[in-house]
């Protein structure tokens, strides 16, 4: 039983990070119809910014997280302005190619400056907590609390503020949004900034129990796409639930089936769920 | 207040508006008659800034607004209630209305006042205010759409086929509402296929065919015109 609970906890940790990353991806897709393959690279840049803010500048973990959020949000908006905005009337394939271009560019730049070494990010939260038979590293608790806290904050922002409402409005009816006077550029920049913050915070939370290296975003972005397809493209609850499903499937599958195959499980699950429900789990409303 | 001069609009190489010139005066209720595909919606979207004219100019109260962005035009008081309503289906009725006042978002007291007025005009929306807009009947959704447009405090309200798909009794109420809005001082440009009902409340009317304005006249001239009666009234 304890072993099972331990896996549930691992699944929750993984799932909350996957959810955060997928949330940014699904927001951008649902509102601007851009499949942002560069999102994984933004996540990677977030981890590097946090790492160097802590190691080189000697600032604490939380300041590093804020720095990562700010830098990546800026970078994300810059991608929108310089790349996706000029392509807004181009065929969708151009967005895809451009996004892959940004991904390769960011990786190359990071590798040029900081090399391809694997780095371990320090964290001030190294205690191991014990609850009954459960062993819980404090960083994992922080990941779960941080991720869900941020999701809650995003939910409030989207539901309670006027700016948040414009983002939802744009997703539900683009032309309707224009006709009430919502500025498409503002919403686009806002959405990219939010996606950037989610990726950077996700990276800063997850990096201490993982490694920091230029290709760290690859598998994650693949899984994030699996998650948003599974949850329904553009769906916010879909991204969160989808993230948790993949997180749990990996943790439990990795433990009970085979650890070598844990990355395959996400994709196998995608095949199974899409054959039962081809439109994804939550497809209401947004495309 | 609104003046179009020699406006052309294109979808790729297809010319959807051809040399359109029209005026809408302060306080008027101008009806635009035309069959499906004649260019009514294209004309509206061009005035709203969703579509950029390929030639010609649009002026609003003497100021050139050709090619401005939709948000700038809403700010200037040109608000469209589009065909097909274009509501935010999963948001509540109240949220749809409040978003209609997006350009006035800093003016909380003003929003409250307009909202009260809209709810007074459509009391049923008060009852349904917490329901998702997409769950309402067609007639109620049309009320939300008109209400949302009114929340933008239009100087010129453009209504694109508001009677489309509504029951006859509801259509009658809809036209009464439009007349009320006009009498309260809002200039109205109304596109309709329901020519008789629309002309009855109109000041003037234009007829559009294949992207060209082919006829213009005041209410009585249009109602008495043989060609209009044959083509659009069927009597």
Coordinates of C-alpha atoms in Angstrom, one line a residue:
Chain A
X1 CA 0.0 0.0 0.0
X2 CA 2.8 2.4 0.9
X3 CA 4.5 1.6 -2.3
X4 CA 1.3 2.4 -4.2
X5 CA 0.9 5.7 -2.4
X6 CA 4.5 6.5 -3.1
X7 CA 3.8 6.1 -6.8
X8 CA 0.6 8.2 -6.6
X9 CA 2.8 10.9 -5.1
X10 CA 5.3 10.6 -7.9
X11 CA 2.5 10.7 -10.4
X12 CA 1.1 13.8 -8.9
X13 CA 4.5 15.5 -9.0
X14 CA 5.0 14.6 -12.7
X15 CA 1.4 15.3 -13.5
X16 CA 1.4 18.8 -12.1
X17 CA 4.5 19.8 -14.1
X18 CA 3.1 18.3 -17.2
X19 CA -0.1 20.1 -16.5
X20 CA 1.7 23.5 -16.2
X21 CA 3.6 23.1 -19.4
X22 CA 0.6 21.8 -21.3
X23 CA -1.6 24.6 -20.0
X24 CA 0.6 27.2 -21.7
X25 CA 0.6 25.2 -24.9
X26 CA -3.1 24.8 -24.9
X27 CA -3.8 28.5 -24.2
X28 CA -1.6 29.6 -27.1
X29 CA -3.2 26.9 -29.3
X30 CA -6.8 27.6 -28.3
X31 CA -6.6 31.3 -28.7
X32 CA -4.1 31.8 -31.6
X33 CA -4.1 28.4 -33.2
X34 CA -0.3 28.3 -33.1
X35 CA 1.1 24.9 -32.3
X36 CA 4.1 26.2 -30.4
X37 CA 6.7 23.6 -30.7
X38 CA 9.1 26.2 -29.2
X39 CA 7.3 25.9 -25.9
X40 CA 9.7 23.2 -24.7
X41 CA 12.6 25.4 -25.6
X42 CA 11.1 28.2 -23.5
X43 CA 10.9 25.7 -20.6
X44 CA 14.5 24.9 -21.1
X45 CA 15.5 28.6 -21.2
X46 CA 13.5 29.1 -18.0
X47 CA 15.6 26.4 -16.2
X48 CA 18.9 27.9 -17.4
X49 CA 17.9 31.4 -16.3
X50 CA 16.9 30.1 -12.9
X51 CA 20.1 28.0 -12.6
X52 CA 22.4 30.9 -13.5
X53 CA 20.5 33.4 -11.3
X54 CA 21.1 31.1 -8.4
X55 CA 24.6 29.8 -9.1
X56 CA 26.2 32.9 -10.8
X57 CA 24.3 35.8 -9.2
X58 CA 23.9 34.0 -5.9
X59 CA 20.3 35.0 -5.5
X60 CA 17.8 32.7 -3.7
X61 CA 15.5 30.2 -5.3
X62 CA 12.4 32.3 -5.3
X63 CA 14.1 35.3 -6.9
X64 CA 15.5 32.9 -9.5
X65 CA 12.0 31.7 -10.2
X66 CA 10.8 35.3 -10.7
X67 CA 13.7 36.1 -12.9
X68 CA 13.1 33.0 -15.0
X69 CA 9.4 33.9 -15.3
X70 CA 10.1 37.5 -16.4
X71 CA 12.8 36.6 -18.9
X72 CA 10.9 33.7 -20.5
X73 CA 7.7 35.8 -20.6
X74 CA 9.6 38.5 -22.4
X75 CA 11.1 36.0 -24.8
X76 CA 7.8 34.4 -25.4
X77 CA 6.2 37.8 -26.3
X78 CA 9.2 38.5 -28.5
X79 CA 8.5 35.3 -30.4
X80 CA 4.9 36.4 -30.9
X81 CA 5.9 39.8 -32.2
X82 CA 8.8 38.8 -34.4
X83 CA 7.6 35.5 -35.7
X84 CA 4.0 34.5 -35.1
X85 CA 2.4 37.9 -35.6
X86 CA 3.8 38.4 -39.1
X87 CA 2.7 34.9 -40.0
X88 CA -0.9 35.4 -38.7
X89 CA -2.4 35.3 -42.2
X90 CA -0.1 32.6 -43.5
X91 CA -1.1 28.9 -43.8
X92 CA -0.9 27.0 -40.5
X93 CA 2.2 25.0 -41.7
X94 CA 4.2 28.2 -41.6
X95 CA 3.6 28.6 -37.8
X96 CA 4.7 25.0 -37.3
X97 CA 7.9 25.4 -39.2
X98 CA 8.6 28.8 -37.6
X99 CA 8.1 27.3 -34.1
X100 CA 10.5 24.5 -34.8
X101 CA 12.9 27.1 -36.0
X102 CA 12.7 29.0 -32.7
X103 CA 13.2 25.7 -30.9
X104 CA 16.4 25.0 -32.7
X105 CA 17.6 28.6 -32.4
X106 CA 17.1 28.8 -28.7
X107 CA 18.7 25.4 -28.1
X108 CA 21.7 26.4 -30.2
X109 CA 22.1 29.7 -28.4
X110 CA 21.9 28.1 -24.9
X111 CA 24.4 25.5 -26.0
X112 CA 26.8 28.1 -27.4
X113 CA 26.8 30.1 -24.2
X114 CA 26.5 27.5 -21.5
X115 CA 27.6 24.2 -23.2
X116 CA 25.8 20.9 -23.4
X117 CA 26.7 19.7 -19.9
X118 CA 24.2 18.3 -17.6
X119 CA 23.8 20.5 -14.5
X120 CA 22.1 20.0 -11.3
X121 CA 20.1 22.9 -9.9
X122 CA 20.4 23.5 -6.2
X123 CA 17.3 24.0 -4.0
X124 CA 17.0 25.2 -0.5
X125 CA 14.4 22.5 0.1
X126 CA 16.3 19.3 0.6
X127 CA 14.6 17.9 3.6
X128 CA 12.9 14.6 3.4
X129 CA 9.6 14.4 5.1
X130 CA 8.0 11.2 6.5
X131 CA 4.3 10.6 6.8
X132 CA 3.7 7.1 8.0
X133 CA 5.5 4.9 5.6
X134 CA 5.7 7.6 2.9
X135 CA 9.0 9.3 2.1
X136 CA 8.3 12.8 0.6
X137 CA 11.2 15.0 -0.5
X138 CA 10.2 18.6 0.3
X139 CA 10.9 19.7 -3.2
X140 CA 8.2 17.4 -4.5
X141 CA 5.6 18.9 -2.2
X142 CA 6.7 22.3 -3.4
X143 CA 6.2 21.2 -7.0
X144 CA 2.7 20.0 -6.3
X145 CA 1.7 23.0 -4.2
X146 CA 3.4 25.5 -6.6
X147 CA 1.9 24.0 -9.7
X148 CA -1.6 23.8 -8.3
X149 CA -1.3 27.2 -6.8
X150 CA -0.3 28.7 -10.1
X151 CA -3.2 26.9 -11.9
X152 CA -5.6 28.3 -9.3
X153 CA -4.2 31.8 -9.8
X154 CA -4.5 31.5 -13.5
X155 CA -8.1 30.3 -13.1
X156 CA -9.0 33.3 -11.0
X157 CA -7.2 35.6 -13.4
X158 CA -9.1 34.2 -16.4
X159 CA -12.5 34.2 -14.6
X160 CA -12.4 37.3 -12.5
X161 CA -10.5 40.0 -14.4
X162 CA -11.5 41.9 -17.5
X163 CA -8.2 41.1 -19.2
X164 CA -8.7 37.4 -18.4
X165 CA -12.2 37.6 -19.9
X166 CA -10.8 39.0 -23.2
X167 CA -8.5 36.0 -23.5
X168 CA -11.5 33.6 -23.0
X169 CA -13.6 35.7 -25.3
X170 CA -11.0 35.5 -28.0
X171 CA -11.0 31.7 -27.7
X172 CA -14.7 31.3 -27.8
X173 CA -15.5 33.6 -30.7
X174 CA -12.7 35.5 -32.4
X175 CA -14.9 37.8 -34.5
X176 CA -17.2 38.5 -31.6
X177 CA -14.2 39.6 -29.6
X178 CA -13.1 42.0 -32.4
X179 CA -16.6 43.4 -32.6
X180 CA -16.7 44.4 -28.9
X181 CA -13.4 46.2 -29.4
X182 CA -10.9 43.7 -28.0
X183 CA -7.5 44.3 -29.4
X184 CA -6.1 41.1 -30.9
X185 CA -2.5 42.1 -30.5
X186 CA -2.9 42.7 -26.8
X187 CA -4.6 39.4 -26.2
X188 CA -1.9 37.6 -28.3
X189 CA 1.0 39.1 -26.3
X190 CA -0.8 38.5 -23.0
X191 CA -1.3 34.8 -23.9
X192 CA 2.3 34.3 -24.9
X193 CA 3.5 36.0 -21.8
X194 CA 1.3 33.8 -19.6
X195 CA 2.5 30.7 -21.4
X196 CA 6.1 31.8 -20.9
X197 CA 5.6 32.3 -17.2
X198 CA 3.9 28.9 -16.8
X199 CA 6.8 27.2 -18.6
X200 CA 9.5 29.0 -16.6
X201 CA 7.9 28.4 -13.3
X202 CA 7.4 24.7 -14.2
X203 CA 11.0 24.4 -15.1
X204 CA 12.3 26.1 -11.9
X205 CA 10.1 23.8 -9.8
X206 CA 11.1 20.6 -11.6
X207 CA 14.8 21.3 -12.4
X208 CA 16.1 20.5 -8.8
X209 CA 14.8 16.9 -9.1
X210 CA 15.8 16.6 -12.7
X211 CA 18.8 17.8 -14.7
X212 CA 19.3 21.0 -16.6
X213 CA 20.6 20.6 -20.2
X214 CA 19.8 22.0 -23.6
X215 CA 17.6 19.1 -24.8
X216 CA 15.6 18.9 -21.6
X217 CA 12.5 20.2 -23.3
X218 CA 12.3 17.6 -26.0
X219 CA 10.5 14.8 -24.4
X220 CA 8.4 17.2 -22.3
X221 CA 7.0 19.1 -25.3
X222 CA 6.1 15.8 -27.0
X223 CA 4.3 14.8 -23.9
X224 CA 2.6 18.2 -23.6
X225 CA 1.3 17.8 -27.1
X226 CA 0.0 14.3 -26.2
X227 CA -1.7 15.9 -23.2
X228 CA -3.4 18.7 -25.0
X229 CA -4.6 16.3 -27.8
X230 CA -5.8 13.9 -25.2
X231 CA -7.5 16.6 -23.2
X232 CA -8.9 18.4 -26.2
X233 CA -7.0 21.0 -28.1
X234 CA -7.4 24.4 -26.4
X235 CA -9.2 23.1 -23.3
X236 CA -7.9 24.4 -20.0
X237 CA -9.3 21.6 -17.8
X238 CA -8.3 19.2 -20.5
X239 CA -4.6 20.2 -20.1
X240 CA -4.7 19.8 -16.3
X241 CA -6.6 16.5 -16.3
X242 CA -4.5 15.3 -19.2
X243 CA -1.3 16.2 -17.4
X244 CA -2.4 14.3 -14.4
X245 CA -3.5 11.2 -16.4
X246 CA -0.1 11.1 -18.1
X247 CA 1.8 11.7 -14.9
X248 CA -0.1 8.9 -13.1
X249 CA 0.2 6.6 -16.0
X250 CA 4.0 7.1 -16.1
X251 CA 4.5 6.7 -12.4
X252 CA 2.3 3.7 -12.0
X253 CA 3.2 2.1 -15.3
X254 CA 6.9 2.7 -14.7
X255 CA 6.6 1.0 -11.3
X256 CA 4.2 -1.9 -12.1
X257 CA 5.0 -2.6 -15.7
X258 CA 8.5 -1.5 -16.6
X259 CA 10.6 1.6 -15.9
X260 CA 12.3 1.4 -19.3
X261 CA 8.9 1.7 -21.1
X262 CA 7.5 4.6 -19.0
X263 CA 7.9 7.1 -21.8
X264 CA 6.1 4.8 -24.2
X265 CA 3.1 4.6 -21.8
X266 CA 2.1 8.2 -22.5
X267 CA 1.9 7.6 -26.2
X268 CA 0.2 4.2 -25.8
X269 CA -2.4 5.9 -23.7
X270 CA -2.9 8.6 -26.4
X271 CA -3.7 5.9 -28.9
X272 CA -6.2 4.2 -26.6
X273 CA -8.0 7.3 -25.5
X274 CA -8.2 8.7 -29.1
X275 CA -9.6 5.5 -30.4
X276 CA -12.4 5.7 -27.8
X277 CA -12.9 9.5 -27.9
X278 CA -11.3 10.9 -31.1
X279 CA -11.9 14.5 -30.2
X280 CA -10.2 14.4 -26.8
X281 CA -11.7 14.4 -23.3
X282 CA -12.8 18.0 -23.1
X283 CA -13.7 19.5 -26.4
X284 CA -16.6 21.7 -25.5
X285 CA -16.3 25.3 -26.9
X286 CA -12.9 26.0 -28.2
X287 CA -11.6 24.2 -31.3
Chain B
X1 CA -22.4 60.8 -39.7
X2 CA -21.2 57.8 -41.7
X3 CA -20.1 58.3 -45.3
X4 CA -18.8 55.7 -47.7
X5 CA -17.2 56.9 -51.0
X6 CA -16.5 54.5 -53.9
X7 CA -15.7 51.6 -51.6
X8 CA -14.4 48.4 -53.1
X9 CA -13.8 45.2 -51.1
X10 CA -12.3 42.0 -52.3
X11 CA -12.0 38.4 -51.2
X12 CA -8.9 37.4 -53.0
X13 CA -9.8 38.2 -56.6
X14 CA -13.5 38.2 -56.1
X15 CA -14.9 41.8 -55.9
X16 CA -17.5 41.6 -53.1
X17 CA -18.2 45.3 -53.0
X18 CA -18.1 47.4 -56.1
X19 CA -18.0 51.2 -56.0
X20 CA -20.3 51.6 -53.0
X21 CA -21.2 55.1 -51.9
X22 CA -23.7 55.7 -49.1
X23 CA -24.4 58.0 -46.3
X24 CA -26.1 57.5 -42.9
X25 CA -27.2 60.7 -41.2
X26 CA -27.4 61.4 -37.5
X27 CA -30.5 59.9 -36.0
X28 CA -31.5 58.0 -39.1
X29 CA -32.6 54.4 -39.3
X30 CA -31.2 53.2 -42.6
X31 CA -32.2 49.9 -44.0
X32 CA -30.0 47.9 -46.4
X33 CA -32.0 45.4 -48.4
X34 CA -30.5 42.6 -50.4
X35 CA -30.6 38.9 -51.0
X36 CA -28.2 36.3 -49.6
X37 CA -24.8 36.9 -51.0
X38 CA -25.5 40.4 -52.2
X39 CA -22.8 41.9 -50.0
X40 CA -24.7 43.1 -46.9
X41 CA -22.4 41.4 -44.4
X42 CA -19.3 42.3 -46.4
X43 CA -20.4 46.0 -46.4
X44 CA -20.9 45.8 -42.6
X45 CA -17.6 44.1 -42.0
X46 CA -15.9 46.7 -44.1
X47 CA -17.4 49.5 -42.0
X48 CA -16.5 47.7 -38.8
X49 CA -12.9 47.3 -39.9
X50 CA -12.9 43.5 -40.0
X51 CA -12.2 43.8 -43.7
X52 CA -10.0 46.5 -45.3
X53 CA -11.5 48.2 -48.3
X54 CA -9.3 47.8 -51.4
X55 CA -10.4 51.2 -52.7
X56 CA -12.5 54.2 -51.6
X57 CA -12.9 55.8 -48.2
X58 CA -15.0 55.6 -45.1
X59 CA -15.5 58.7 -43.0
X60 CA -17.1 59.0 -39.7
X61 CA -18.3 62.5 -38.6
X62 CA -15.9 64.0 -41.1
X63 CA -12.9 62.0 -39.9
X64 CA -11.3 59.5 -42.3
X65 CA -11.5 56.0 -40.7
X66 CA -10.6 53.9 -43.7
X67 CA -8.7 50.8 -42.8
X68 CA -8.8 51.4 -39.0
X69 CA -8.8 48.4 -36.7
X70 CA -12.1 47.1 -35.4
X71 CA -11.2 48.0 -31.8
X72 CA -10.5 51.6 -32.9
X73 CA -13.9 51.8 -34.6
X74 CA -15.7 50.4 -31.6
X75 CA -14.0 53.1 -29.6
X76 CA -15.2 55.7 -32.1
X77 CA -18.8 54.5 -31.6
X78 CA -19.4 52.1 -34.5
X79 CA -20.7 48.9 -33.1
X80 CA -21.9 45.9 -35.0
X81 CA -24.3 43.3 -33.9
X82 CA -23.2 40.6 -36.4
X83 CA -25.1 38.0 -38.3
X84 CA -25.0 34.7 -36.5
X85 CA -24.7 36.8 -33.2
X86 CA -21.1 35.8 -32.5
X87 CA -21.7 35.5 -28.8
X88 CA -19.2 34.0 -26.3
X89 CA -21.3 30.8 -26.0
X90 CA -19.8 29.4 -22.8
X91 CA -19.8 32.6 -20.9
X92 CA -22.8 33.8 -18.9
X93 CA -25.3 36.2 -20.3
X94 CA -24.0 38.8 -17.8
X95 CA -20.4 38.3 -18.8
X96 CA -21.3 38.7 -22.5
X97 CA -23.0 42.0 -21.8
X98 CA -20.1 43.3 -19.6
X99 CA -17.6 42.4 -22.3
X100 CA -19.7 44.4 -24.7
X101 CA -18.6 47.4 -22.6
X102 CA -15.0 46.4 -23.0
X103 CA -13.9 49.8 -24.5
X104 CA -15.5 51.6 -21.5
X105 CA -14.0 49.2 -18.9
X106 CA -12.6 52.0 -16.7
X107 CA -16.1 53.6 -16.4
X108 CA -17.7 51.3 -13.9
X109 CA -20.6 53.7 -13.1
X110 CA -21.3 54.1 -16.8
X111 CA -21.3 50.4 -17.4
X112 CA -23.8 49.9 -14.6
X113 CA -26.1 52.5 -16.1
X114 CA -26.0 51.0 -19.6
X115 CA -26.5 47.6 -18.1
X116 CA -29.6 48.6 -16.2
X117 CA -30.9 50.1 -19.4
X118 CA -30.3 47.0 -21.4
X119 CA -31.9 44.8 -18.8
X120 CA -34.9 47.1 -18.7
X121 CA -35.2 46.7 -22.4
X122 CA -34.8 42.9 -22.3
X123 CA -36.2 41.8 -18.8
X124 CA -35.8 38.2 -19.7
X125 CA -32.0 38.6 -19.7
X126 CA -32.1 39.6 -16.0
X127 CA -33.7 36.1 -15.3
X128 CA -31.1 34.3 -17.4
X129 CA -28.1 36.4 -16.4
X130 CA -26.2 33.5 -15.0
X131 CA -26.9 31.0 -17.7
X132 CA -24.4 30.3 -20.5
X133 CA -25.3 32.4 -23.5
X134 CA -25.1 29.4 -25.8
X135 CA -27.9 27.6 -23.9
X136 CA -30.5 30.3 -24.6
X137 CA -33.1 30.1 -27.4
X138 CA -32.5 31.9 -30.7
X139 CA -34.6 34.9 -29.8
X140 CA -32.9 35.3 -26.4
X141 CA -29.5 35.0 -27.9
X142 CA -30.4 37.7 -30.4
X143 CA -31.3 39.9 -27.4
X144 CA -28.0 39.2 -25.8
X145 CA -26.3 40.1 -29.1
X146 CA -28.2 43.4 -29.3
X147 CA -27.7 44.0 -25.6
X148 CA -24.0 43.4 -26.0
X149 CA -23.8 45.8 -28.9
X150 CA -25.7 48.5 -26.9
X151 CA -23.2 48.0 -24.0
X152 CA -20.6 49.5 -26.3
X153 CA -22.7 52.7 -26.3
X154 CA -22.9 52.9 -30.0
X155 CA -23.3 56.2 -31.9
X156 CA -23.9 54.1 -34.9
X157 CA -25.4 50.6 -34.3
X158 CA -25.2 48.2 -37.2
X159 CA -27.6 45.2 -37.1
X160 CA -26.9 42.4 -39.5
X161 CA -30.1 40.4 -40.1
X162 CA -31.3 40.4 -36.5
X163 CA -34.5 38.6 -37.5
X164 CA -32.8 35.6 -39.1
X165 CA -34.2 32.3 -37.8
X166 CA -36.6 33.8 -35.3
X167 CA -40.3 33.0 -34.8
X168 CA -42.7 35.6 -36.4
X169 CA -43.9 36.9 -33.1
X170 CA -40.3 37.4 -31.8
X171 CA -39.4 39.1 -35.1
X172 CA -42.1 41.6 -34.5
X173 CA -40.8 42.4 -31.0
X174 CA -37.3 42.6 -32.5
X175 CA -38.3 45.3 -34.9
X176 CA -40.1 47.2 -32.1
X177 CA -37.0 47.1 -30.1
X178 CA -34.9 48.4 -32.9
X179 CA -37.3 51.2 -33.4
X180 CA -37.1 52.1 -29.7
X181 CA -33.3 52.1 -29.8
X182 CA -33.4 54.5 -32.8
X183 CA -35.9 56.8 -31.1
X184 CA -33.7 57.0 -28.0
X185 CA -31.1 58.6 -30.3
X186 CA -28.9 55.9 -31.7
X187 CA -28.3 56.0 -35.4
X188 CA -29.1 52.6 -36.8
X189 CA -28.0 50.8 -40.0
X190 CA -30.1 47.6 -40.4
X191 CA -29.4 44.9 -43.0
X192 CA -32.5 42.8 -43.6
X193 CA -34.2 40.3 -45.9
X194 CA -37.5 40.9 -44.2
X195 CA -38.0 43.9 -46.3
X196 CA -41.5 44.9 -45.4
X197 CA -41.1 44.9 -41.7
X198 CA -37.7 46.7 -42.0
X199 CA -39.0 49.4 -44.4
X200 CA -41.9 50.1 -42.1
X201 CA -39.6 51.4 -39.4
X202 CA -37.0 52.9 -41.8
X203 CA -36.1 56.5 -42.6
X204 CA -34.3 55.6 -45.8
X205 CA -33.2 52.5 -47.6
X206 CA -30.6 51.2 -50.0
X207 CA -30.8 48.1 -52.1
X208 CA -27.7 46.1 -52.7
X209 CA -27.3 43.5 -55.5
X210 CA -24.0 41.8 -56.5
X211 CA -22.0 44.1 -54.4
X212 CA -23.4 47.3 -55.9
X213 CA -26.0 49.7 -54.5
X214 CA -28.7 49.7 -57.2
X215 CA -31.4 51.8 -55.6
X216 CA -31.8 54.4 -52.8
X217 CA -34.9 56.1 -51.5
X218 CA -36.9 57.2 -48.5
X219 CA -39.3 54.9 -46.8
X220 CA -42.4 55.7 -48.8
X221 CA -40.7 55.7 -52.1
X222 CA -39.2 52.3 -51.4
X223 CA -42.5 50.8 -50.1
X224 CA -44.2 52.1 -53.2
X225 CA -41.6 51.1 -55.7
X226 CA -42.7 48.3 -58.0
X227 CA -39.3 46.7 -58.4
X228 CA -38.7 46.6 -54.6
X229 CA -42.1 45.2 -54.0
X230 CA -41.6 42.4 -56.5
X231 CA -38.1 41.5 -55.5
X232 CA -38.1 41.8 -51.7
X233 CA -41.7 42.0 -50.5
X234 CA -43.3 39.6 -52.8
X235 CA -46.6 41.5 -53.3

